Short mmCIF file of C-alpha atoms in Angstrom, two decimals:
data_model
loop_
_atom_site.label_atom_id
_atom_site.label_comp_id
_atom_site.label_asym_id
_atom_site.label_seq_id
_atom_site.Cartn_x
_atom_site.Cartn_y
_atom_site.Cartn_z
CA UNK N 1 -1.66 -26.44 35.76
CA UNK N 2 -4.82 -27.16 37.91
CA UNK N 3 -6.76 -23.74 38.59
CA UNK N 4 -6.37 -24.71 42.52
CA UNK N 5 -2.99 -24.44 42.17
CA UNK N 6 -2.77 -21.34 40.59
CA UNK N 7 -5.26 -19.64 43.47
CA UNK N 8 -3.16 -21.06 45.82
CA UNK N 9 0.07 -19.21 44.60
CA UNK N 10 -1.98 -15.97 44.09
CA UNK N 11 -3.06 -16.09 47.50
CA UNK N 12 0.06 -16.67 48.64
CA UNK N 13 2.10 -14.36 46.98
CA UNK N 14 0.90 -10.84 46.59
CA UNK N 15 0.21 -9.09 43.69
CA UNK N 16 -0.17 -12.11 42.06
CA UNK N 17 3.22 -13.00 41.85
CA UNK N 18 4.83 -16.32 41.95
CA UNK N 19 8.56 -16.46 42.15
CA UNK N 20 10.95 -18.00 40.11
CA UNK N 21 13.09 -21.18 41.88
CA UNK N 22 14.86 -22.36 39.16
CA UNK N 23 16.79 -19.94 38.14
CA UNK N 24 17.68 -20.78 34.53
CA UNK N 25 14.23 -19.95 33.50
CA UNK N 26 13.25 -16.74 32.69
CA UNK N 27 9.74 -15.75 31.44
CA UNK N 28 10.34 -15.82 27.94
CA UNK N 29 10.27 -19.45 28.48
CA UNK N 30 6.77 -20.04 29.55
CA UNK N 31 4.59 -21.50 27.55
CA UNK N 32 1.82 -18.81 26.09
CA UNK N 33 -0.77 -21.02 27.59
CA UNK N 34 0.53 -21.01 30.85
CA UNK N 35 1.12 -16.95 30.35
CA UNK N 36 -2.84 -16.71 28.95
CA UNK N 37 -3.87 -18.72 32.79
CA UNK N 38 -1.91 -16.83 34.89
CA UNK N 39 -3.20 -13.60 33.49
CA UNK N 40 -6.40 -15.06 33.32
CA UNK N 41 -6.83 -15.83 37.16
CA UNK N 42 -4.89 -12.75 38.01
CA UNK N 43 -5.77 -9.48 35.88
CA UNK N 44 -8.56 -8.22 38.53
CA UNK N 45 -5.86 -7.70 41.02
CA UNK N 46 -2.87 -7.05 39.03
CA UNK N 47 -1.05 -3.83 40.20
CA UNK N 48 -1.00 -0.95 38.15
CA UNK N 49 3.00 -0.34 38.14
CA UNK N 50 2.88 -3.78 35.89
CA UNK N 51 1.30 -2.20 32.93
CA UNK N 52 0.48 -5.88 30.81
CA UNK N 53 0.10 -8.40 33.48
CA UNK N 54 1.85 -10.31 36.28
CA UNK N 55 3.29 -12.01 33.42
CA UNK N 56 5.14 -9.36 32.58
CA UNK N 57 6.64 -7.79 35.82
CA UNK N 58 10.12 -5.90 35.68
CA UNK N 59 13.17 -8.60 35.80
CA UNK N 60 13.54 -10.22 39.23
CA UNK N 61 10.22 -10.35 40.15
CA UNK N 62 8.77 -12.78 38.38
CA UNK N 63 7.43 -15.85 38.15
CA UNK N 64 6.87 -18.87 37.43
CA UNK N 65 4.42 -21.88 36.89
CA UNK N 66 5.24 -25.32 36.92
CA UNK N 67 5.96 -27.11 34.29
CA UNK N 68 2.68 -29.04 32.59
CA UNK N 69 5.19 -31.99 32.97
CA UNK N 70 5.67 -31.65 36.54
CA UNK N 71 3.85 -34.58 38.76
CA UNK N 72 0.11 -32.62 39.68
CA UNK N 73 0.13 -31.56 35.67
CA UNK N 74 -3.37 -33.26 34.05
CA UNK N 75 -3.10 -35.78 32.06
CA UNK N 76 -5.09 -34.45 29.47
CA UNK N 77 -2.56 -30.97 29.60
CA UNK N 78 -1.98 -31.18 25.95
CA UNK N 79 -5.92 -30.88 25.11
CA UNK N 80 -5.55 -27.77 27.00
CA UNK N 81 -2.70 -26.08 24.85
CA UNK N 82 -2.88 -24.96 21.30
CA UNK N 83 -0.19 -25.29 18.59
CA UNK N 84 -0.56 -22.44 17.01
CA UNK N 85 1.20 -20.43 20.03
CA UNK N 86 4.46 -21.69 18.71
CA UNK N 87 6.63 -19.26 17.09
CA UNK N 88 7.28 -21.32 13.62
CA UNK N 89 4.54 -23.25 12.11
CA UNK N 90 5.97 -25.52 9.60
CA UNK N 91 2.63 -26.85 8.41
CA UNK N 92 1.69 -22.96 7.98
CA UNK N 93 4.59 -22.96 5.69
CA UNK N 94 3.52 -25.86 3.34
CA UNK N 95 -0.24 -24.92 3.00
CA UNK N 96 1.34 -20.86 2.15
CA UNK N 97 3.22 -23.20 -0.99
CA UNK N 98 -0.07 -25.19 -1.59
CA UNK N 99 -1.81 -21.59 -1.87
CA UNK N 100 0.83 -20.17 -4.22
CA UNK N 101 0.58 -23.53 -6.47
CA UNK N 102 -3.27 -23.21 -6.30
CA UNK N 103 -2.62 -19.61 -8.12
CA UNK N 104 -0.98 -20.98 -10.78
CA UNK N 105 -3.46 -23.48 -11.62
CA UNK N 106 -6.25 -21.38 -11.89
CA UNK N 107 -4.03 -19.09 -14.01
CA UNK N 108 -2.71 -22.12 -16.36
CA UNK N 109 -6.23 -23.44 -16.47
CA UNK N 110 -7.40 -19.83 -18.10
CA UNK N 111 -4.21 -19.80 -20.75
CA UNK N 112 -4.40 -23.54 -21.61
CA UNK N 113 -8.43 -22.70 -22.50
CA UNK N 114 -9.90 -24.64 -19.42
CA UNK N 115 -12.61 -22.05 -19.23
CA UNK N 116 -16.08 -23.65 -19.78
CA UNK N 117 -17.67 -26.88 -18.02
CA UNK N 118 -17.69 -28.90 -15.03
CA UNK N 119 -13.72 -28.47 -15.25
CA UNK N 120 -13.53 -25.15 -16.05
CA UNK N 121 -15.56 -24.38 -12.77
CA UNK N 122 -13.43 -26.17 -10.70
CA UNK N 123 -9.78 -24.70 -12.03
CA UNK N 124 -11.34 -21.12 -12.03
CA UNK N 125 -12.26 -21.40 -8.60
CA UNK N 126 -8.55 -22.27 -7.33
CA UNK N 127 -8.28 -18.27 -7.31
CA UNK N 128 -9.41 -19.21 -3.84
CA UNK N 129 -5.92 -19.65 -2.91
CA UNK N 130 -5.48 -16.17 -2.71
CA UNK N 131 -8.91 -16.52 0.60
CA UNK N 132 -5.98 -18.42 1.79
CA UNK N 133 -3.03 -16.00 1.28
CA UNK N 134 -4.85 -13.50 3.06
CA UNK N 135 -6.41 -15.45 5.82
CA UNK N 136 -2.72 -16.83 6.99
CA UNK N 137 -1.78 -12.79 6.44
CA UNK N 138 -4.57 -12.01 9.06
CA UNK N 139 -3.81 -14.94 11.32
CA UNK N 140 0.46 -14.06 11.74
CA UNK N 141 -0.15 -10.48 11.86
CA UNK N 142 -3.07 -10.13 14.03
CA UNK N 143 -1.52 -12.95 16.84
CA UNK N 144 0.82 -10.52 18.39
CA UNK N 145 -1.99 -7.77 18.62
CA UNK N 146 -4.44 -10.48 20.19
CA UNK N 147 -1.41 -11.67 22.58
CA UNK N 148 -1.19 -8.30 24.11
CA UNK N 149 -4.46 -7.73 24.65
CA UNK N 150 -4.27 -10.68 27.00
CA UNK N 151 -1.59 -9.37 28.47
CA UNK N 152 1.04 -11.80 26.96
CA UNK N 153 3.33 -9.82 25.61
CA UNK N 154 3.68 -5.77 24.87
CA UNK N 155 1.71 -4.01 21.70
CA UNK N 156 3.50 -5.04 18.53
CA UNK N 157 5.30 -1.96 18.11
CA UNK N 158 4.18 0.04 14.27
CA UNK N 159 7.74 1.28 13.41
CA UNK N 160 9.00 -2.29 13.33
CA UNK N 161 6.21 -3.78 12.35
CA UNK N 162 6.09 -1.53 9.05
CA UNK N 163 10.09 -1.62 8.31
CA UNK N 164 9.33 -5.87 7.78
CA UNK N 165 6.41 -5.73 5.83
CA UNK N 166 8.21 -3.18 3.46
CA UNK N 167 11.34 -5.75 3.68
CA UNK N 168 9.54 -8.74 3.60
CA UNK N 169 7.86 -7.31 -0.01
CA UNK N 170 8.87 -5.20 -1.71
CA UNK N 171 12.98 -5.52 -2.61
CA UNK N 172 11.40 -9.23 -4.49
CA UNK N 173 8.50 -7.32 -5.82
CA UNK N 174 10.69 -4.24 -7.65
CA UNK N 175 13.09 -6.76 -8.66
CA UNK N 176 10.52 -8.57 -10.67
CA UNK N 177 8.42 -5.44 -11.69
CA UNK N 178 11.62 -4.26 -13.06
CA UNK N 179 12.51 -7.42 -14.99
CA UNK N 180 9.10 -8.57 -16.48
CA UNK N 181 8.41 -4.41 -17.75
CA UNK N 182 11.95 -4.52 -19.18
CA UNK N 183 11.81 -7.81 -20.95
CA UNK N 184 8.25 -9.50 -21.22
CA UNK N 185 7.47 -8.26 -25.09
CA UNK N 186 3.50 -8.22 -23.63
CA UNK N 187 3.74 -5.77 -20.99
CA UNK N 188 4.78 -2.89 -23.45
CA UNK N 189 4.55 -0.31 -20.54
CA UNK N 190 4.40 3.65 -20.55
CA UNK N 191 4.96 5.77 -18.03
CA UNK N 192 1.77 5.61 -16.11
CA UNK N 193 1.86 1.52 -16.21
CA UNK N 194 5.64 1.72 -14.96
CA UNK N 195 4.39 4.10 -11.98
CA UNK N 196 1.33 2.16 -11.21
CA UNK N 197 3.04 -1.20 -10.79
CA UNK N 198 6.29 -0.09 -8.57
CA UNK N 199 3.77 1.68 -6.12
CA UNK N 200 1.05 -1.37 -6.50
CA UNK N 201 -1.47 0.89 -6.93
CA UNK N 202 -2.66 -0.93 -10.24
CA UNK N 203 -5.95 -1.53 -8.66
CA UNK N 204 -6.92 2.02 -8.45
CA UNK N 205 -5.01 3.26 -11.79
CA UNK N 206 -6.82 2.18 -15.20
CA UNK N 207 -5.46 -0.23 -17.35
CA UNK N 208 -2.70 -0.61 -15.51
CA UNK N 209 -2.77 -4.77 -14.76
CA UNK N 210 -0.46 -5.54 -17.43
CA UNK N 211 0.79 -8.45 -18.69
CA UNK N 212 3.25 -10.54 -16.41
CA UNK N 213 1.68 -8.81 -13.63
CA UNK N 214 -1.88 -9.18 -13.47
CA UNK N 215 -1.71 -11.35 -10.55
CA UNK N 216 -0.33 -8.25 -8.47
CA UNK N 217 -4.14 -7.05 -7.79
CA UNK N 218 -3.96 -9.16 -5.04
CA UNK N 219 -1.00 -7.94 -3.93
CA UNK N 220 -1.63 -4.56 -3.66
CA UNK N 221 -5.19 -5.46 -1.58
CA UNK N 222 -2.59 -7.02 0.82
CA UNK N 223 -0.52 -4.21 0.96
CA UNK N 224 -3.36 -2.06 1.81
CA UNK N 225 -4.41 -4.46 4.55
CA UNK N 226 -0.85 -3.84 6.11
CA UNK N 227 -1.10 -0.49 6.32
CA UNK N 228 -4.73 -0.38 7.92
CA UNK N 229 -3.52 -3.43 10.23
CA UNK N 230 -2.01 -0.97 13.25
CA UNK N 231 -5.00 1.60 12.70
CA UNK N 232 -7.39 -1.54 13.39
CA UNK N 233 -5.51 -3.04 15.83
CA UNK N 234 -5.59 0.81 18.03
CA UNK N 235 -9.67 0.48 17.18
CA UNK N 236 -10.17 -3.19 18.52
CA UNK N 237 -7.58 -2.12 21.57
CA UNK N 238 -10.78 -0.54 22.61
CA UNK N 239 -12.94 -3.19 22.80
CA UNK N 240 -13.01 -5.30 26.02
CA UNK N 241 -11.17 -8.81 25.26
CA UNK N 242 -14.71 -11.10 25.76
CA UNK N 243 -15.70 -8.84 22.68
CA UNK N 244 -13.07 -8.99 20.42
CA UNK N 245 -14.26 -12.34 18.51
CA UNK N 246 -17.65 -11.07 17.99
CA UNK N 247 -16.43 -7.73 16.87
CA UNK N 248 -13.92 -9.11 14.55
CA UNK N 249 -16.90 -11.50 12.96
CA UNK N 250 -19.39 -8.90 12.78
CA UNK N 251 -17.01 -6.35 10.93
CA UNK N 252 -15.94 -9.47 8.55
CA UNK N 253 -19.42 -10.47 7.70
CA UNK N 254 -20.34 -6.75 7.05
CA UNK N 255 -17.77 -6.70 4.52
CA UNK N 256 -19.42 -8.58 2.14
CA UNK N 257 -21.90 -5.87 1.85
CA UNK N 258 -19.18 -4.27 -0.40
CA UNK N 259 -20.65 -5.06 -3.37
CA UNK N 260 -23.76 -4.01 -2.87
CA UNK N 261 -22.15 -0.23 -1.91
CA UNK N 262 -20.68 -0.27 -5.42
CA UNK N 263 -24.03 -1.24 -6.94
CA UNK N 264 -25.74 1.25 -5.32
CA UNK N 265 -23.05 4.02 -5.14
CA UNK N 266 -24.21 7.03 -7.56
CA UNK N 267 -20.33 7.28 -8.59
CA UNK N 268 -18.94 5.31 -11.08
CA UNK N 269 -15.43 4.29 -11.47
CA UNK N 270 -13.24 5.16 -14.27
CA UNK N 271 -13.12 2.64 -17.39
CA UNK N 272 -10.76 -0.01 -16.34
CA UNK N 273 -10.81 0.10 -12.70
CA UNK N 274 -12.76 -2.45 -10.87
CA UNK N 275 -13.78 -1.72 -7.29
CA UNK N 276 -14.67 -4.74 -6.38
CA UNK N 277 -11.42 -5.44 -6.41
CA UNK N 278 -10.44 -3.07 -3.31
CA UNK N 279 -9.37 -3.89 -0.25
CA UNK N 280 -12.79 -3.46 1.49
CA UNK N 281 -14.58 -6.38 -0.77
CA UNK N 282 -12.06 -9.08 0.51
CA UNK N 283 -11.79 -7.94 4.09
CA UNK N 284 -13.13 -11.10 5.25
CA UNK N 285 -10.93 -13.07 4.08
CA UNK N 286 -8.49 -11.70 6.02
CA UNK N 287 -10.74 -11.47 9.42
CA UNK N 288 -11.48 -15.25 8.72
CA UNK N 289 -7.25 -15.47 9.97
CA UNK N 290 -8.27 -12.57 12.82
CA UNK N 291 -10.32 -14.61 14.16
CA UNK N 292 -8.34 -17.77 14.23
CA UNK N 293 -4.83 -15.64 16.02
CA UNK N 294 -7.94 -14.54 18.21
CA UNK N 295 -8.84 -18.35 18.98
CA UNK N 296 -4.96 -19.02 19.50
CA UNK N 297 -4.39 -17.22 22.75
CA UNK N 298 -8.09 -17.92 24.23
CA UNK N 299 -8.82 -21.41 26.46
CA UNK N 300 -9.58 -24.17 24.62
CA UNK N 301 -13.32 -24.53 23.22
CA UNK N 302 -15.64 -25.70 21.16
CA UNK N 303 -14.00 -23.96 18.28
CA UNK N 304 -11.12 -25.63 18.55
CA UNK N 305 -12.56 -29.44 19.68
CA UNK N 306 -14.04 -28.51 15.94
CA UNK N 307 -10.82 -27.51 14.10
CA UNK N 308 -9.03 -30.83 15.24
CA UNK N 309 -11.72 -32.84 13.29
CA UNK N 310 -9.49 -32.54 10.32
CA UNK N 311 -11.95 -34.70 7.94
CA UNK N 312 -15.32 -32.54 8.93
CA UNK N 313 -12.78 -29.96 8.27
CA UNK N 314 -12.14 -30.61 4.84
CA UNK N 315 -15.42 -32.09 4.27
CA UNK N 316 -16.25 -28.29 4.95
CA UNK N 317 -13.33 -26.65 2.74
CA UNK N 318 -14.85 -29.32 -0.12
CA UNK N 319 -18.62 -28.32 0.29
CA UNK N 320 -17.65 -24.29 0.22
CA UNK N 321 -15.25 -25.13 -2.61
CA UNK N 322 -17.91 -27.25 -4.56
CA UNK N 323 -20.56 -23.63 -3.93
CA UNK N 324 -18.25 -21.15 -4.76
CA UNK N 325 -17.35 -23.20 -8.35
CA UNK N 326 -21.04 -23.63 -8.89
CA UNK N 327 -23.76 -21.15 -10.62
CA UNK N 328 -24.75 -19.69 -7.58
CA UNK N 329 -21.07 -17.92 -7.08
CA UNK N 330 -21.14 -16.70 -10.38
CA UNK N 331 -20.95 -18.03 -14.03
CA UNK N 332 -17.83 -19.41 -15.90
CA UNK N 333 -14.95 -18.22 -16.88
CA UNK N 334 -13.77 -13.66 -16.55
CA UNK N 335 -17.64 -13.08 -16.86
CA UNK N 336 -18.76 -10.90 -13.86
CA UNK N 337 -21.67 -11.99 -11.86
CA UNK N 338 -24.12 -10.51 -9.87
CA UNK N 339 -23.85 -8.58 -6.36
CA UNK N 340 -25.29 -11.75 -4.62
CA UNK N 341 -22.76 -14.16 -6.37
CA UNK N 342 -19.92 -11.99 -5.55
CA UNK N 343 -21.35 -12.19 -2.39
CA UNK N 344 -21.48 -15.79 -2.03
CA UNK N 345 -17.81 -16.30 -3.72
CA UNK N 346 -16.56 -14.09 -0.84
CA UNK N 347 -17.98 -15.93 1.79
CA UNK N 348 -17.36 -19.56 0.89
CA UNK N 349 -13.59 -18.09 0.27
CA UNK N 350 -13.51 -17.04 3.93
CA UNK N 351 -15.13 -20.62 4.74
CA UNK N 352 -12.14 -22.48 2.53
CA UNK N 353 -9.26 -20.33 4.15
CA UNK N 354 -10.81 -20.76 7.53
CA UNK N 355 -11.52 -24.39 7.13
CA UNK N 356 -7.91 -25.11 5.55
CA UNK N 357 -6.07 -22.96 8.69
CA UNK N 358 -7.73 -24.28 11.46
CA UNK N 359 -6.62 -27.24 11.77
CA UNK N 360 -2.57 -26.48 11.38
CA UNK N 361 -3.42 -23.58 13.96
CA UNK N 362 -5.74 -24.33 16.39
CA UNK N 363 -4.33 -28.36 16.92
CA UNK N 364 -2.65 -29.82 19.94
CA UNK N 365 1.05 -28.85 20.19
CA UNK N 366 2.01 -32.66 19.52
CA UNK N 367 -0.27 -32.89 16.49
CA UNK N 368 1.84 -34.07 13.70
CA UNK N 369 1.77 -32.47 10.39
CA UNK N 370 3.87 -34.57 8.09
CA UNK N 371 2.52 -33.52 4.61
CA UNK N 372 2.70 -29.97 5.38
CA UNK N 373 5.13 -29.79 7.71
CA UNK N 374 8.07 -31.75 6.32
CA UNK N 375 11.27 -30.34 5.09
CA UNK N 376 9.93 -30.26 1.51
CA UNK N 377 7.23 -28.15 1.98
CA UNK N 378 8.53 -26.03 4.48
CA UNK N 379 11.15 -25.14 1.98
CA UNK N 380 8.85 -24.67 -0.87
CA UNK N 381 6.92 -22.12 1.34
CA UNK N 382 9.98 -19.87 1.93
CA UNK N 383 9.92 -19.71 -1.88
CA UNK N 384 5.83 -18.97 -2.13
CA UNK N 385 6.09 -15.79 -2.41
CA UNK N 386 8.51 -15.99 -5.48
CA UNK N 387 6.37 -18.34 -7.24
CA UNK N 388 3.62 -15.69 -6.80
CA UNK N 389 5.61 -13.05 -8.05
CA UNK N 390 7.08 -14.61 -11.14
CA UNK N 391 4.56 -17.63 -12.29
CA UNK N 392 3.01 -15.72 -14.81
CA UNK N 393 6.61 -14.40 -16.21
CA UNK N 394 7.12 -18.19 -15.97
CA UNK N 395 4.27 -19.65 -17.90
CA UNK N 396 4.52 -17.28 -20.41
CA UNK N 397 8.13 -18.96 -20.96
CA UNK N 398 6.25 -22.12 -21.49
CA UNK N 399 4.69 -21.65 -24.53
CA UNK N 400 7.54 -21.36 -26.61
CA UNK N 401 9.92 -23.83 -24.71
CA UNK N 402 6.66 -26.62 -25.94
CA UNK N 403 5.92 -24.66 -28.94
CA UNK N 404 2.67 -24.02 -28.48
CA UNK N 405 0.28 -21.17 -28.70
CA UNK N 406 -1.56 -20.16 -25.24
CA UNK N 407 -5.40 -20.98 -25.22
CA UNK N 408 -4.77 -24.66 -27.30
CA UNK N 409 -4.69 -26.91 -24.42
CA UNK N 410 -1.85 -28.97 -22.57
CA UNK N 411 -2.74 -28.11 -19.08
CA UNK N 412 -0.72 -31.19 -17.52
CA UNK N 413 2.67 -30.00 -19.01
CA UNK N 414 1.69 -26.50 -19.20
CA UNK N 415 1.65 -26.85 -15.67
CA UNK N 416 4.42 -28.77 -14.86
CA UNK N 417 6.61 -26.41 -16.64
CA UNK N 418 5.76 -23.32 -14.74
CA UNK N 419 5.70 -25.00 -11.23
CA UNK N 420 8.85 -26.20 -12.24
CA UNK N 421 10.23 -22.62 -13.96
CA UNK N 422 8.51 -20.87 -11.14
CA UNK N 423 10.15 -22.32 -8.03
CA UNK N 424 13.45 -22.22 -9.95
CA UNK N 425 13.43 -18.62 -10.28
CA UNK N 426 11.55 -17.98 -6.59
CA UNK N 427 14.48 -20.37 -5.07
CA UNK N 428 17.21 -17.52 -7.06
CA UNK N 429 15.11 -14.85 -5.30
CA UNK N 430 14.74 -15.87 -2.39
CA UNK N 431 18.41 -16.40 -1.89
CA UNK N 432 19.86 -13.58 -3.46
CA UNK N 433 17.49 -10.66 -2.65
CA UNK N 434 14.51 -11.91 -0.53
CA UNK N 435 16.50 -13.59 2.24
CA UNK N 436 19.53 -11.05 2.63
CA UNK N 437 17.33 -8.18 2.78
CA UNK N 438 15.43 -9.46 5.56
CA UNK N 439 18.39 -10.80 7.38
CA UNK N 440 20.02 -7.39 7.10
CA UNK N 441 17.08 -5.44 8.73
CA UNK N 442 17.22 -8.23 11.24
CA UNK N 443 20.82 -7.52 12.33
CA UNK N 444 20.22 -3.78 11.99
CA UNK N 445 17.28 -4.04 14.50
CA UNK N 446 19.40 -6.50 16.79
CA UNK N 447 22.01 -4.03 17.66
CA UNK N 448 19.53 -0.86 17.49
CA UNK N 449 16.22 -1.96 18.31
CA UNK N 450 15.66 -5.47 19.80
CA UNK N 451 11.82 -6.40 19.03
CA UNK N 452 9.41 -9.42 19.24
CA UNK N 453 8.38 -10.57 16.38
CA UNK N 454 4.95 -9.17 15.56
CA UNK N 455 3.42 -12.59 15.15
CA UNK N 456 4.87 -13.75 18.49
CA UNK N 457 2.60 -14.68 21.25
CA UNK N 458 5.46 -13.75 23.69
CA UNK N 459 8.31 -10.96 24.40
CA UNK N 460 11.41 -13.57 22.79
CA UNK N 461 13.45 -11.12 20.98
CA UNK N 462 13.09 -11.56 17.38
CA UNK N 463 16.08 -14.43 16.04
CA UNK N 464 19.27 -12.66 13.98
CA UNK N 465 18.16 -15.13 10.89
CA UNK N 466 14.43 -14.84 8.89
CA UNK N 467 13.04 -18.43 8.75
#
């Protein structure tokens, strides 16, 4: 909508109101761009009965903007929205599957012996899947905090927001912590291993990783970044909206200083507990998807002219990739590396995940996605999770089923196998525990507690059915 327009109508309608003549439209049906202009041009003078914005006035009082269709609508209207305001995000949901496939290689590559070499390098360093796991974490779950700080929609309220991230995890999670302690002949658990893993606080107990479950480190760094999401969002709430990006970056570069706090701490942590793999060592990864929900709701800029350059965008993801499986990110295989390689393996993670997200969130809203975003990979992303929950239960089915040992080769059908095994048994999850369980607490908040969802942009009540 041209910015003359829009003065026009404020001037024209006081406080900054303009009224709705078609009356089948309500405000949950504008556009978050057109929500993030009106606010923009009309915050200074907003009154203060209408706590968010003239967006948001009580029913009857609102609204509206034309549509971008409408005859004075730029041409070029579509440069001027971003895709990522949508509530579903198809491609989103194929490169989550890509992520979760990306785990298992790295993890087949270790127990098929692809340690050492040029090849080694380069399947180790797909454990930068999980930069991407937590960067699309940060981007969903920070986009309804950066919405209402524009005024889009209310605060993403905590209650709800913790009921589904318990919902969303955990009922798939104790399922298969139950199964793979009860059955894999490996994990031969006690007490304090059983304990550890149903709280997913292995990271902090030692010796407590066990076999099938290893892979849950990462897992319970995520969890922790759910629970400190709402304290950080209250902090940030603080900080004027111009300085939100900067903040968000500076706190996300000073996490890589981690490392060097461990190195220099006087305390040492017990035998078997690593702290560099807390949540405060990978805290960029997930600002690297802060910053992007940040980018969503703000004008279109440079930032985003650069994230729909997909090829310097993976020519970017490829050069960070190439460092962080090179010496100077650390040497091959489980060997640790120094405070300055850690250091640089962080950082060119955040680079990947950022580099890999942009693109699907940042784009024009007619941008087509068809290798991520068809039906395919959509479908394998509902079932990511699964595969990251079970892969390793999975591949350790392999061995026998090819009658092999681990650690004597046959990657290609190794692999295979356990992409295969592993979606089969995510697919049986996610239908008959994942999905129902989330649908449930969906119908249960419906009738008590109608809520946004805490990704969304806008105040649409959250759908009856989980996507």
């Amino acid at each position: 909508m041209p910015q003359a327009a829009i003065r026009s109508a404020t001037a024209r309608f006081k406080p900054c109101l303009l009224h709705l003549r078609e009356s089948r439209k309500t405000r949950s049906t504008l556009t978050a761009q057109v929500k993030l202009v009106v606010h923009s041009e009309c915050s200074r003078s907003k009154p203060p009965e209408y706590p968010y914005s003239a967006a948001f006035a009580p029913p009857g009082t609102l609204i509206v903007v034309t549509d971008s269709s409408a005859s004075d609508a730029p041409a070029d209207s579509a440069d001027n929205a971003v895709g990522g305001t949508r509530g579903f995000l198809p491609a989103v949901e194929g490169m989550r599957a890509c992520a979760a496939i990306g785990v298992v290689v790295t993890h087949v590559a270790f127990q098929t012996g692809h340690t050492g070499g040029i090849a080694g390098r380069f399947f180790g360093r797909f454990d930068l899947a999980v930069a991407v796991f937590f960067a699309l974490s940060g981007f969903l779950l920070w986009r309804g905090h950066a919405a209402a700080a524009r005024g889009m929609r209310p605060v993403p309220p905590t209650g709800h927001y913790l009921r589904s991230r318990i919902v969303r995890i955990m009922p798939g999670y104790l399922v298969a912590v139950v199964v793979i302690l009860s059955l894999l002949p490996e994990a031969k658990p006690d007490l304090t291993v059983w304990l550890a893993n149903l709280t997913l606080t292995q990271i902090y107990v030692p010796l407590t990783l066990t076999a099938g479950l290893t892979q849950m480190w990462s897992l319970s760094v995520e969890v922790a970044f759910y629970l400190a999401l709402p304290v950080l969002a209250l902090l940030v709430r603080r900080v004027p909206v111009a300085a939100r990006i900067p903040v968000i970056a500076a706190t996300g570069v000073a996490s890589l200083a981690w490392a060097v706090l461990v190195e220099a701490s006087p305390f040492s942590a017990p035998y078997g507990v690593n702290p560099l793999n807390w949540p405060p060592a990978f805290f960029s990864w997930f600002a690297a998807g802060m910053l992007l929900a940040e980018l969503t709701v703000t004008s279109v800029g440079w930032a985003h002219r650069l994230a729909r350059r997909r090829v310097l965008m993976a020519g970017v993801a490829v050069v960070a990739f190439a460092i962080a499986a090179s010496p100077l990110a650390g040497p091959e295989g489980l060997t640790p590396g120094t405070v300055s390689q850690f250091m640089v393996k962080i950082a060119m993670g955040a680079v990947v995940a950022a580099a890999l997200i942009a693109p699907l969130v940042l784009d024009r809203p007619d941008t087509s996605h068809r290798l991520l975003g068809n039906a395919t990979m959509v479908t394998l992303g509902r079932w990511s999770y699964g595969l990251f929950v079970w892969h390793l239960a999975a591949l350790a089915m392999v061995f026998p089923v090819i009658g092999e040992f681990a650690f004597n080769g046959h990657m290609p059908v190794v692999l295979v196998l356990t992409v295969a095994f592993g979606f089969a048994i995510a697919a049986v999850s996610y239908a008959l525990v994942e999905s129902p369980c989330r649908n449930a607490l969906r119908r249960w908040e419906r009738r008590n507690d109608p809520t946004p969802l805490d990704s969304s942009v806008n105040d649409a009540t959250e759908p009856a059915a989980a996507r």
